[in-house]
Short mmCIF file of C-alpha atoms in Angstrom, two decimals:
data_model
loop_
_atom_site.label_atom_id
_atom_site.label_comp_id
_atom_site.label_asym_id
_atom_site.label_seq_id
_atom_site.Cartn_x
_atom_site.Cartn_y
_atom_site.Cartn_z
CA MET A 250 80.96 100.51 104.97
CA LYS A 251 81.58 101.06 101.73
CA THR A 252 82.16 104.95 101.53
CA LEU A 253 84.36 107.39 103.20
CA TYR A 254 81.60 109.63 103.78
CA LEU A 255 79.41 107.18 105.74
CA ARG A 256 82.70 106.36 107.13
CA ILE A 257 83.80 109.81 108.71
CA VAL A 258 80.16 110.25 110.20
CA VAL A 259 80.03 107.08 111.63
CA THR A 260 83.46 107.47 113.55
CA THR A 261 82.42 111.45 114.60
CA ILE A 262 78.99 109.79 115.90
CA VAL A 263 80.89 107.40 117.74
CA VAL A 264 83.45 109.29 119.11
CA MET A 265 81.01 112.08 120.14
CA ILE A 266 78.28 109.37 122.25
CA PHE A 267 81.59 107.56 124.14
CA SER A 268 82.88 110.66 124.78
CA SER A 269 79.76 112.02 126.41
CA LEU A 270 79.81 108.83 128.40
CA LEU A 271 83.07 108.59 129.26
CA SER A 272 81.95 112.65 130.84
CA PHE A 273 79.39 111.54 132.53
CA PHE A 274 81.76 108.19 134.03
CA LEU A 275 84.22 111.40 134.81
CA SER A 276 81.65 113.47 136.26
CA ASN A 277 80.62 110.92 138.33
CA ALA A 278 83.38 110.03 140.15
CA TYR A 279 84.27 113.86 140.32
CA TYR A 280 81.32 114.14 142.69
CA HIS A 281 82.24 111.09 144.55
CA PHE A 282 85.74 111.94 145.67
CA TYR A 283 85.62 115.03 145.94
CA LEU A 284 82.37 117.18 145.27
CA LYS A 285 80.04 114.74 147.62
CA PRO A 286 81.90 115.22 150.56
CA HIS A 287 81.54 119.70 150.17
CA ASN A 288 77.53 119.31 149.71
CA ASP A 289 77.21 117.22 152.71
CA GLU A 290 78.79 119.84 154.45
CA LYS A 291 77.37 122.38 153.12
CA VAL A 292 73.30 120.43 153.15
CA THR A 293 74.66 120.39 157.15
CA ARG A 294 74.90 123.79 157.58
CA MET A 295 71.61 124.10 156.45
CA ALA A 296 70.16 121.14 158.82
CA LYS A 297 71.90 122.91 161.32
CA ASP A 298 70.85 126.40 161.20
CA ILE A 299 67.21 124.96 161.06
CA GLN A 300 67.75 123.27 164.22
CA SER A 301 69.48 126.31 166.03
CA TYR A 302 66.54 128.48 164.64
CA TYR A 303 64.33 125.77 166.00
CA GLN A 304 65.86 125.32 169.01
CA ASN A 305 66.14 129.37 169.95
CA HIS A 306 61.64 129.46 168.90
CA SER A 307 60.58 127.05 170.49
CA SER A 308 57.14 128.61 170.46
CA ILE A 309 57.11 128.41 166.75
CA ASP A 310 54.53 125.42 164.89
CA ILE A 311 57.36 123.17 163.73
CA ASN A 312 54.93 121.91 161.50
CA GLN A 313 54.26 125.84 159.41
CA TYR A 314 58.34 126.17 160.32
CA LEU A 315 58.73 122.68 158.05
CA SER A 316 56.40 123.58 155.87
CA HIS A 317 57.56 127.03 155.00
CA ILE A 318 60.80 125.73 154.83
CA SER A 319 60.44 122.59 152.46
CA GLN A 320 58.35 125.39 149.89
CA LEU A 321 62.02 127.23 149.95
CA GLY A 322 64.00 124.10 148.48
CA TYR A 323 63.87 121.67 150.56
CA GLN A 324 62.65 117.97 151.74
CA MET A 325 62.28 117.37 155.03
CA TYR A 326 61.61 114.15 157.12
CA LEU A 327 60.83 114.67 161.14
CA VAL A 328 60.10 111.35 162.97
CA ALA A 329 59.73 110.83 166.62
CA SER A 330 61.54 108.28 168.78
CA ASP A 331 58.82 105.61 168.09
CA GLY A 332 59.51 105.64 164.34
CA ASN A 333 55.90 108.02 163.78
CA GLY A 334 56.84 110.55 161.62
CA THR A 335 55.94 113.75 158.43
CA PHE A 336 57.48 114.19 155.43
CA TYR A 337 57.58 118.00 154.12
CA GLY A 338 58.39 119.10 150.50
CA GLY A 339 58.25 116.20 148.00
CA ASP A 340 58.31 112.41 148.17
CA PHE A 341 61.61 110.89 148.28
CA ARG A 342 61.61 108.00 145.58
CA LYS A 343 62.51 105.81 148.00
CA LYS A 344 61.71 106.43 151.82
CA GLU A 345 63.17 103.19 154.01
CA LEU A 346 65.83 103.91 156.87
CA ASP A 347 67.53 101.77 159.16
CA GLN A 348 65.87 101.90 162.92
CA ASN A 349 69.17 102.33 164.17
CA ILE A 350 70.47 105.65 162.03
CA ILE A 351 67.04 107.49 163.64
CA GLN A 352 67.53 106.22 167.08
CA ASP A 353 71.27 107.73 166.67
CA VAL A 354 69.98 110.83 165.54
CA VAL A 355 67.11 111.06 168.08
CA SER A 356 69.80 110.34 170.66
CA GLY A 357 71.71 113.21 169.50
CA LYS A 358 74.51 112.11 166.14
CA THR A 359 74.57 114.36 163.31
CA TYR A 360 73.42 111.81 160.14
CA HIS A 361 75.86 111.84 157.21
CA GLY A 362 73.89 110.52 155.07
CA ILE A 363 75.06 111.74 151.83
CA ASN A 364 78.80 111.72 152.31
CA GLN A 365 78.30 108.02 153.24
CA PHE A 366 75.72 107.29 149.86
CA PRO A 367 77.00 104.39 147.46
CA SER A 368 78.86 105.34 144.64
CA LYS A 369 76.95 104.34 141.46
CA LEU A 370 78.17 104.10 137.99
CA PHE A 371 75.61 105.49 135.70
CA VAL A 372 73.26 108.22 138.95
CA THR A 373 75.17 110.63 140.38
CA GLY A 374 74.28 110.52 144.06
CA PHE A 375 73.55 114.10 144.26
CA PHE A 376 70.91 113.58 141.76
CA ASP A 377 69.48 110.09 143.53
CA ASN A 378 65.93 111.12 145.78
CA VAL A 379 66.17 108.34 148.15
CA LEU A 380 65.82 109.54 151.93
CA LYS A 381 69.09 108.17 152.55
CA ASN A 382 70.83 110.16 150.60
CA THR A 383 70.45 112.91 153.24
CA ILE A 384 71.66 115.16 156.72
CA GLY A 385 69.91 114.17 159.68
CA VAL A 386 69.94 115.97 162.78
CA PRO A 387 68.38 116.18 166.38
CA VAL A 388 65.44 118.37 167.32
CA ILE A 389 63.49 118.87 170.67
CA VAL A 390 60.28 118.99 169.45
CA ASP A 391 57.43 119.84 171.75
CA GLY A 392 60.20 118.38 175.15
CA ALA A 393 60.65 115.05 173.14
CA PRO A 394 63.50 114.09 171.00
CA HIS A 395 62.84 114.44 166.89
CA ALA A 396 65.10 113.00 164.43
CA LEU A 397 64.77 115.55 161.35
CA PHE A 398 66.10 114.89 158.23
CA ILE A 399 67.16 117.01 154.86
CA ARG A 400 68.22 117.56 151.94
CA PRO A 401 67.57 119.57 148.68
CA ASN A 402 64.66 118.94 146.33
CA LEU A 403 66.12 119.33 143.50
CA GLU A 404 62.12 119.46 141.59
CA VAL A 405 62.23 123.02 142.78
CA GLN A 406 65.50 124.22 142.77
CA PHE A 407 66.89 123.25 140.01
CA GLY A 408 63.65 122.02 138.06
CA GLU A 409 62.90 124.63 134.82
CA MET A 410 67.18 124.61 134.62
CA ARG A 411 67.79 120.65 134.98
CA ILE A 412 64.42 121.65 131.64
CA PHE A 413 66.81 124.14 130.33
CA PHE A 414 69.71 122.03 130.22
CA ALA A 415 68.07 118.86 128.33
CA ILE A 416 67.41 120.77 125.44
CA LEU A 417 70.13 122.14 125.38
CA LEU A 418 72.05 119.05 125.16
CA ALA A 419 69.33 116.96 122.59
CA VAL A 420 69.34 120.37 120.55
CA THR A 421 73.72 120.23 120.74
CA ILE A 422 73.98 116.67 119.81
CA LEU A 423 70.87 117.21 116.95
CA LEU A 424 72.89 120.10 115.33
CA SER A 425 76.48 118.16 115.87
CA VAL A 426 74.63 115.17 114.19
CA ILE A 427 73.19 117.15 110.95
CA PHE A 428 76.50 119.54 111.27
CA VAL A 429 79.42 116.48 111.28
CA VAL A 430 76.95 114.97 108.09
CA ILE A 431 77.01 118.80 105.96
CA SER A 432 81.07 119.24 106.99
CA THR A 433 81.89 115.52 106.31
CA ARG A 434 80.69 116.06 102.80
CA TYR A 435 82.03 119.44 102.39
CA ILE A 436 85.69 116.94 103.23
CA VAL A 437 84.83 114.19 100.85
CA LYS A 438 84.08 115.76 98.59
CA PRO A 439 87.86 117.21 97.17
CA ILE A 440 88.98 113.63 97.88
CA SER A 441 85.90 112.23 95.50
CA LYS A 442 87.46 115.01 92.98
CA LEU A 443 90.51 112.89 93.19
CA THR A 444 89.00 109.13 93.07
CA GLU A 445 87.40 110.18 90.05
CA ALA A 446 91.22 111.62 88.60
CA THR A 447 92.62 109.16 88.97
CA LYS A 448 90.69 106.64 86.72
CA LYS A 449 90.84 109.09 84.32
CA ILE A 450 94.34 108.57 84.16
CA ALA A 451 94.45 104.76 84.67
CA LYS A 452 92.30 105.11 81.40
CA GLY A 453 95.01 107.21 79.65
CA ASN A 454 93.56 111.17 79.87
CA TYR A 455 95.88 113.10 82.11
CA ASN A 456 94.32 116.87 81.19
CA ILE A 457 92.89 117.76 84.36
CA GLN A 458 91.89 120.57 86.15
CA LEU A 459 91.38 120.65 89.87
CA GLN A 460 88.80 123.16 91.48
CA VAL A 461 90.06 122.61 95.36
CA HIS A 462 90.60 125.93 96.88
CA ARG A 463 91.62 125.19 99.96
CA ARG A 464 95.10 125.66 102.23
CA ASP A 465 95.06 122.02 104.43
CA GLU A 466 96.31 118.80 104.29
CA ILE A 467 93.18 117.83 101.71
CA GLY A 468 93.79 121.20 99.78
CA GLN A 469 97.88 120.36 99.88
CA LEU A 470 97.50 117.09 99.07
CA ALA A 471 95.38 118.58 95.25
CA SER A 472 98.20 120.46 94.82
CA HIS A 473 101.01 117.69 94.81
CA PHE A 474 97.92 115.75 93.37
CA SER A 475 98.22 118.17 89.92
CA SER A 476 101.44 118.77 89.61
CA MET A 477 101.78 114.63 89.62
CA THR A 478 99.15 115.13 86.70
CA LYS A 479 101.51 117.55 84.88
CA SER A 480 105.06 115.34 85.55
CA LEU A 481 103.01 112.30 84.80
CA GLU A 482 101.78 113.63 81.57
CA GLN A 483 105.84 115.28 80.63
CA LEU A 484 106.46 111.48 81.28
CA GLU A 485 104.41 110.54 79.01
CA ALA A 486 105.04 113.03 76.55
CA MET A 487 108.79 112.21 76.88
CA ARG A 488 108.08 108.77 76.53
CA GLN A 489 106.30 109.18 73.36
CA GLU A 490 109.46 111.16 72.09
CA PHE A 491 111.60 109.06 73.38
CA VAL A 492 110.33 105.47 71.95
CA SER A 493 109.51 107.61 68.96
CA ASN A 494 114.37 109.00 68.79
CA VAL A 495 114.27 105.12 69.91
CA SER A 496 112.97 103.83 66.56
CA HIS A 497 114.51 106.86 63.60
CA GLU A 498 117.62 106.62 65.07
CA ILE A 499 117.70 102.28 64.62
CA GLN A 500 115.75 103.23 61.36
CA SER A 501 118.15 105.85 59.85
CA PRO A 502 121.62 103.14 59.84
CA LEU A 503 119.42 100.21 58.64
CA ALA A 504 118.52 102.15 56.17
CA SER A 505 121.95 103.35 55.44
CA ILE A 506 122.84 99.76 55.35
CA GLN A 507 120.08 98.47 53.62
CA GLY A 508 120.41 100.64 50.86
CA PHE A 509 124.24 100.74 50.25
CA SER A 510 123.96 96.92 50.82
CA GLN A 511 121.75 96.28 47.76
CA THR A 512 124.47 98.81 45.80
CA LEU A 513 126.49 96.83 46.82
CA GLN A 514 124.87 93.61 45.14
CA LEU A 515 125.18 95.42 41.29
CA GLU A 516 127.92 94.16 38.80
CA THR A 517 128.87 97.59 37.15
CA ILE A 518 129.91 99.14 40.93
CA THR A 519 133.39 99.99 40.50
CA GLU A 520 136.80 98.76 43.77
CA GLU A 521 137.08 102.68 44.73
CA LYS A 522 132.79 102.61 45.47
CA ARG A 523 132.69 99.39 47.29
CA LYS A 524 135.05 100.43 49.80
CA HIS A 525 133.35 103.15 50.77
CA TYR A 526 129.85 102.08 50.74
CA LEU A 527 131.49 99.16 53.01
CA SER A 528 133.32 101.75 55.27
CA ILE A 529 129.55 103.67 55.42
CA ILE A 530 128.48 99.96 56.04
CA GLU A 531 130.60 99.36 59.11
CA ASP A 532 129.96 103.32 60.72
CA GLU A 533 126.62 103.21 60.22
CA SER A 534 126.87 99.40 63.07
CA ARG A 535 129.27 101.31 64.75
CA ARG A 536 126.91 103.89 65.11
CA LEU A 537 123.94 101.00 66.11
CA SER A 538 126.41 99.02 68.51
CA GLN A 539 126.82 102.15 70.28
CA LEU A 540 123.13 103.21 70.83
CA SER A 541 122.43 99.69 71.79
CA LYS A 542 125.08 100.21 74.62
CA GLN A 543 123.76 103.33 75.60
CA LEU A 544 120.11 102.34 75.85
CA LEU A 545 121.12 99.19 78.22
CA THR A 546 123.22 101.21 80.04
CA LEU A 547 120.08 103.98 80.51
CA ALA A 548 118.37 101.35 81.20
CA SER A 549 120.41 99.56 84.18
CA LEU A 550 120.95 103.26 85.01
CA ASP A 551 117.42 104.34 85.45
CA LYS A 552 116.36 101.27 88.21
CA GLU A 553 118.89 102.74 90.22
CA GLU A 554 118.61 99.62 92.51
CA GLY A 555 122.47 97.09 92.24
CA ILE A 556 123.96 98.97 89.92
CA VAL A 557 126.66 101.53 92.01
CA GLU A 558 129.17 99.16 93.57
CA LYS A 559 131.02 101.91 95.15
CA ASP A 560 135.55 101.91 96.47
CA ARG A 561 137.77 104.54 97.23
CA PHE A 562 140.20 105.94 94.15
CA ASP A 563 141.75 109.40 93.30
CA LEU A 564 139.75 111.00 91.32
CA SER A 565 142.58 113.31 89.46
CA GLN A 566 144.12 110.01 88.71
CA GLN A 567 140.67 108.46 87.04
CA ILE A 568 140.33 111.55 84.55
CA LYS A 569 144.37 111.80 83.82
CA GLN A 570 143.92 108.36 82.62
CA VAL A 571 140.30 109.23 80.05
CA LEU A 572 142.80 111.94 78.46
CA PHE A 573 145.67 109.67 77.96
CA MET A 574 142.44 107.01 76.74
CA THR A 575 141.02 109.73 74.27
CA GLU A 576 145.06 111.44 73.53
CA TRP A 577 144.56 110.22 69.51
CA SER A 578 141.28 112.49 69.63
CA TRP A 579 142.77 115.79 70.70
CA ARG A 580 146.32 115.50 69.66
CA GLU A 581 144.81 115.55 65.88
CA LYS A 582 143.21 118.67 66.57
CA ASP A 583 146.20 120.43 68.27
CA ILE A 584 143.61 120.47 71.45
CA ALA A 585 145.82 121.98 73.96
CA ILE A 586 145.02 120.67 77.66
CA ASP A 587 144.94 122.19 81.10
CA MET A 588 144.81 120.80 83.55
CA GLU A 589 144.72 121.24 87.70
CA LEU A 590 144.06 117.56 88.92
CA PRO A 591 145.32 118.01 93.11
CA SER A 592 145.30 113.97 94.32
CA VAL A 593 141.69 113.71 95.96
CA PHE A 594 140.30 110.20 96.96
CA ILE A 595 136.52 109.66 96.74
CA HIS A 596 134.27 106.85 97.33
CA ALA A 597 131.97 105.99 94.61
CA ASP A 598 131.29 103.88 91.38
CA GLN A 599 134.61 103.71 89.48
CA LYS A 600 133.05 102.22 85.92
CA LEU A 601 130.39 105.14 86.34
CA LEU A 602 132.17 107.98 87.05
CA GLN A 603 134.75 107.26 84.40
CA GLN A 604 131.66 106.71 81.45
CA ALA A 605 130.92 109.83 82.95
CA TRP A 606 134.34 112.29 82.33
CA THR A 607 134.67 110.37 79.11
CA ASN A 608 131.61 111.47 77.85
CA LEU A 609 132.27 114.85 79.17
CA ILE A 610 135.79 115.20 77.72
CA THR A 611 134.78 114.02 74.37
CA ASN A 612 132.16 115.97 73.91
CA SER A 613 134.54 119.22 74.67
CA ILE A 614 136.75 117.41 72.22
CA LYS A 615 134.43 116.85 70.30
CA PHE A 616 132.57 120.35 69.38
CA SER A 617 136.54 122.39 70.13
CA GLU A 618 138.36 123.66 67.00
CA THR A 619 141.41 123.58 65.52
CA GLY A 620 144.05 124.60 68.27
CA GLY A 621 141.27 125.05 71.17
CA THR A 622 142.25 124.08 75.12
CA ILE A 623 140.39 122.66 76.97
CA SER A 624 140.36 122.79 80.76
CA ILE A 625 140.31 120.22 83.61
CA ASN A 626 140.46 121.47 87.71
CA ILE A 627 139.22 119.76 90.69
CA ARG A 628 139.22 121.51 93.75
CA SER A 629 137.18 119.78 97.47
CA ASP A 630 136.88 120.69 101.29
CA ASN A 631 136.28 118.54 103.73
CA GLU A 632 132.47 117.46 102.53
CA LYS A 633 132.50 117.71 98.23
CA CYS A 634 134.61 117.17 95.24
CA TYR A 635 134.00 119.78 92.41
CA ILE A 636 135.24 119.30 89.24
CA GLU A 637 135.54 121.58 86.31
CA ILE A 638 135.10 120.99 82.60
CA SER A 639 135.43 123.65 79.98
CA ASP A 640 136.52 124.20 76.71
CA THR A 641 136.60 127.00 73.89
CA GLY A 642 135.38 125.11 71.68
CA ILE A 643 130.75 126.28 69.41
CA GLY A 644 128.69 127.01 72.65
CA ILE A 645 125.52 126.61 73.15
CA SER A 646 122.62 128.40 72.57
CA LYS A 647 120.21 129.92 75.12
CA GLU A 648 117.58 128.43 73.91
CA ASP A 649 119.12 124.78 74.39
CA LEU A 650 120.96 125.03 77.60
CA PRO A 651 118.11 124.38 79.48
CA HIS A 652 117.33 120.76 77.45
CA ILE A 653 121.69 119.54 76.83
CA PHE A 654 119.86 116.44 79.83
CA GLN A 655 117.25 115.64 77.89
CA ARG A 656 116.96 112.12 76.05
CA PHE A 657 118.10 111.77 72.08
CA TYR A 658 118.24 115.78 72.70
CA LYS A 659 120.75 117.32 69.81
CA ALA A 660 121.29 121.12 69.81
CA ASP A 661 123.32 121.31 66.25
CA LYS A 662 121.37 118.58 64.51
CA SER A 663 123.16 118.62 61.46
CA ARG A 664 127.00 118.74 63.08
CA ILE A 665 126.09 116.18 65.18
CA ARG A 666 124.71 113.77 63.04
CA LYS A 667 128.06 113.64 61.34
CA GLU A 668 129.82 113.68 64.63
CA GLY A 669 127.60 110.59 64.77
CA SER A 670 126.26 111.09 68.51
CA SER A 671 122.64 109.70 69.62
CA GLY A 672 122.17 112.20 72.31
CA LEU A 673 122.42 110.25 75.07
CA GLY A 674 126.03 111.42 76.18
CA LEU A 675 124.80 113.64 78.80
CA PRO A 676 121.68 112.06 80.60
CA ILE A 677 123.88 109.40 80.93
CA THR A 678 126.63 111.21 82.45
CA LYS A 679 123.75 113.40 85.09
CA LYS A 680 122.19 110.07 85.77
CA ILE A 681 125.23 108.93 86.51
CA ILE A 682 126.15 111.35 88.99
CA GLU A 683 122.49 112.23 90.69
CA LEU A 684 123.37 108.09 91.38
CA HIS A 685 126.79 109.38 93.72
CA ASP A 686 123.26 112.09 94.83
CA GLY A 687 126.25 114.53 93.24
CA LYS A 688 124.90 117.42 91.10
CA ILE A 689 125.29 118.82 87.23
CA HIS A 690 125.25 122.38 85.53
CA VAL A 691 126.28 123.43 82.89
CA GLU A 692 126.90 127.80 81.60
CA SER A 693 127.44 128.17 77.88
CA MET A 694 127.76 131.12 74.57
CA LEU A 695 127.70 130.34 71.66
CA GLY A 696 131.16 131.00 70.20
CA ARG A 697 132.94 131.20 73.13
CA GLY A 698 133.20 127.40 74.73
CA THR A 699 131.34 125.60 77.63
CA THR A 700 131.78 125.31 80.75
CA PHE A 701 130.61 121.79 82.92
CA PHE A 702 130.09 122.67 86.38
CA ILE A 703 129.60 118.45 88.51
CA GLU A 704 129.84 118.36 92.99
CA LEU A 705 130.86 114.86 94.63
CA PRO A 706 130.70 114.16 97.83
CA LEU A 707 133.39 113.31 99.37
CA THR A 708 131.96 110.24 101.36
CA SER A 709 129.11 107.46 100.79
CA ASN A 710 126.57 107.89 102.33
#
């Protein structure tokens, strides 16, 4: 079966057939094990009533009496001890009956043929129209012992009902198949749309609108697919922007290096300008080196697998070490450091977290004015530790705030350019925090400063 539509239709029809057969087998078993004794008892009562009435009114003609009874919906066989008998009502499909059974009934015993009728797999005993499947009672006719065998005549009692139920069953099956064919098309149609949409996505077309208004699992699948498509479209746009930004970031220092290298080849250049141009080339080379390291760091962080090597260490000591490493920078700008760093041990990757704190603290120093203040606080509970790094620097505008963790995004492009930033520090920091199952968010106001809030679990998952 090549299509899901055909697969569902065929599977549903097979299930219908299988369930119908299974239901028939179970009903057949239910009749033989539970209903057959009850049916035997009911027909036995009817046979004895017929016997009793005739015995009390022996003056009536036995043939007329049994003929009238048979017209009420019964099949009967009256037989004498010598084997001569008469049938009343509808014909039996099989008329064979053991002579010993007839002799037992003639001698006064009751024959429970319905209860003793052997169980069959496909035919319910209630419908098997054979002489053995009867109730036999003794009857005295004209002073001579006879045996009367009786069973319901289903063609008379349920003739129209059998036709009705047969037609009902056939129409039900036919309509079920038709409705399965129609309803399956309704189910499969959204999946067909999703299949076509995936083909478009494979060709790079992300502008897809799925008109699926359903609240079931397929509707949820279509909704999630649309969300995935938007995410892929954004990811593709980010990828293209990322490539463009990387190209720009690399091209700019390379152009400077090339230009100043050509200028240095001029014989008329003074020694003072030569030193100045060489320092610019050195700065641009350093910026290229920093950019390549950050790109490699991002690439390794994006892989996620095997990058994090966790051990237990004191977080406050690590942050103090970062402050010590950056001391020259914040002392040069006469920045005050306000610390509240109680000892907190966490299970994490020391190298990655040290890079995260370095990025955040370096940013705070970079964007703080001379004489500003940087505050670093740590607090913890039984499960997490909370780190706040705030400064009294230039702040970030509301328009730029949602984008600061995007790669290569630069809020103050002129200043960041002057400071030699690539716009990768904060994205790297966010990725490191997330790799530790932590969270980071920022609050800031222009001219008032910026605060980063970080949550980290104390133990490894």
